[in-house]
């Protein structure tokens, strides 16, 4: 009996704990980081599958290149009729040997053969090795190109992410001011009932309340639209109440450029170098062996045998194109020019990115100065608003004048949040331009 009571109590406690954990999980707020958006967008984007595709392509091409060391097998057959053939009888008639010429039959006019030709590369001058190196370079270039294309998603994500972050801050401020307005309106309504406050004051405050509600509604519509777009890009189901974290970013003025596009230029130059080595290998001598297995009439070179029989031919050879009319030289010059073009484009991109970084540095410095000034402005505005509130309560200023001062404080706070978010965005853009990852 005691065991039953004990087990029942344990089960009750366990169920209660599970209920508490489930409730916590249901109420837990989704926390989203910018890095998480980057990583998720890369995974779900259609371009992300290209890396595996290029790997599959490279594997198949490597298999084809490797067949260069395998013997080639060619099966062929032919039927030939010759109008004129060698007749040894006519040649021997002039000799003083009676009957010999008549004993030798002329060669047959028709020939039949089926052959299996086997060719084996013995030395290819490094052509197969060069083809392998070129294929590896092609794979690296294609993969880096995909990485470069995916990197461009970051600027879009930054725009949507920080826009939502700004709307969240704006909503928080508007909600706070709505509470202030509602409290003031409640106080005014109480004053109207007691006959100490004019109804026009309530109308002024009510108008501001409606404006705030409209701004909150507009804020919600904009945010929901941006959430849908950001969810589509990242593949993350982002709830409306998700918390967007602001990354801590430190900017180094001596940041080196590490964009994937720059690495892509270097890989393209390596690709051209691999192609140049392949050109050199094609100019090297080639050694090969061959064999022919045949069945025909006459068999092989035995033209005097008028019968079907098997035969074979075995041999080897060397081939060297000692003069190609400067084709290889011209191809190398083309590669050299292409390398110069790539180097010029890389230099142009580096200069462009460096200019962008300088502009972004100036923007960051400006926003940092604004953020410093905002703190002082907010303190001043809060003191002015507190004084205006006292003046309104004492009937020194009207409700409209008080509301104008309150709105100035609200706008100062909103501007401050805009500056903070824009500063974080500018720092993120700086890292994005330089190619440095968020920590």
mmCIF file with all atom_site columns, C-alpha atoms in Angstrom, residues 34 60 87 122 216:
data_model
loop_
_atom_site.group_PDB
_atom_site.id
_atom_site.type_symbol
_atom_site.label_atom_id
_atom_site.label_alt_id
_atom_site.label_comp_id
_atom_site.label_asym_id
_atom_site.label_entity_id
_atom_site.label_seq_id
_atom_site.pdbx_PDB_ins_code
_atom_site.Cartn_x
_atom_site.Cartn_y
_atom_site.Cartn_z
_atom_site.occupancy
_atom_site.B_iso_or_equiv
_atom_site.pdbx_formal_charge
_atom_site.auth_seq_id
_atom_site.auth_comp_id
_atom_site.auth_asym_id
_atom_site.auth_atom_id
_atom_site.pdbx_PDB_model_num
ATOM 1 C CA . UNK A 1 34  ? 22.209 38.204  -37.259  1.00 0.00 ? 34  UNK A CA 1
ATOM 2 C CA . UNK A 1 60  ? 32.883 12.394  -62.937  1.00 0.00 ? 60  UNK A CA 1
ATOM 3 C CA . UNK A 1 87  ? 50.252 -11.415 -110.340 1.00 0.00 ? 87  UNK A CA 1
ATOM 4 C CA . UNK A 1 122 ? 53.126 4.650   -72.075  1.00 0.00 ? 122 UNK A CA 1
ATOM 5 C CA . UNK A 1 216 ? 1.489  51.607  -33.750  1.00 0.00 ? 216 UNK A CA 1
#
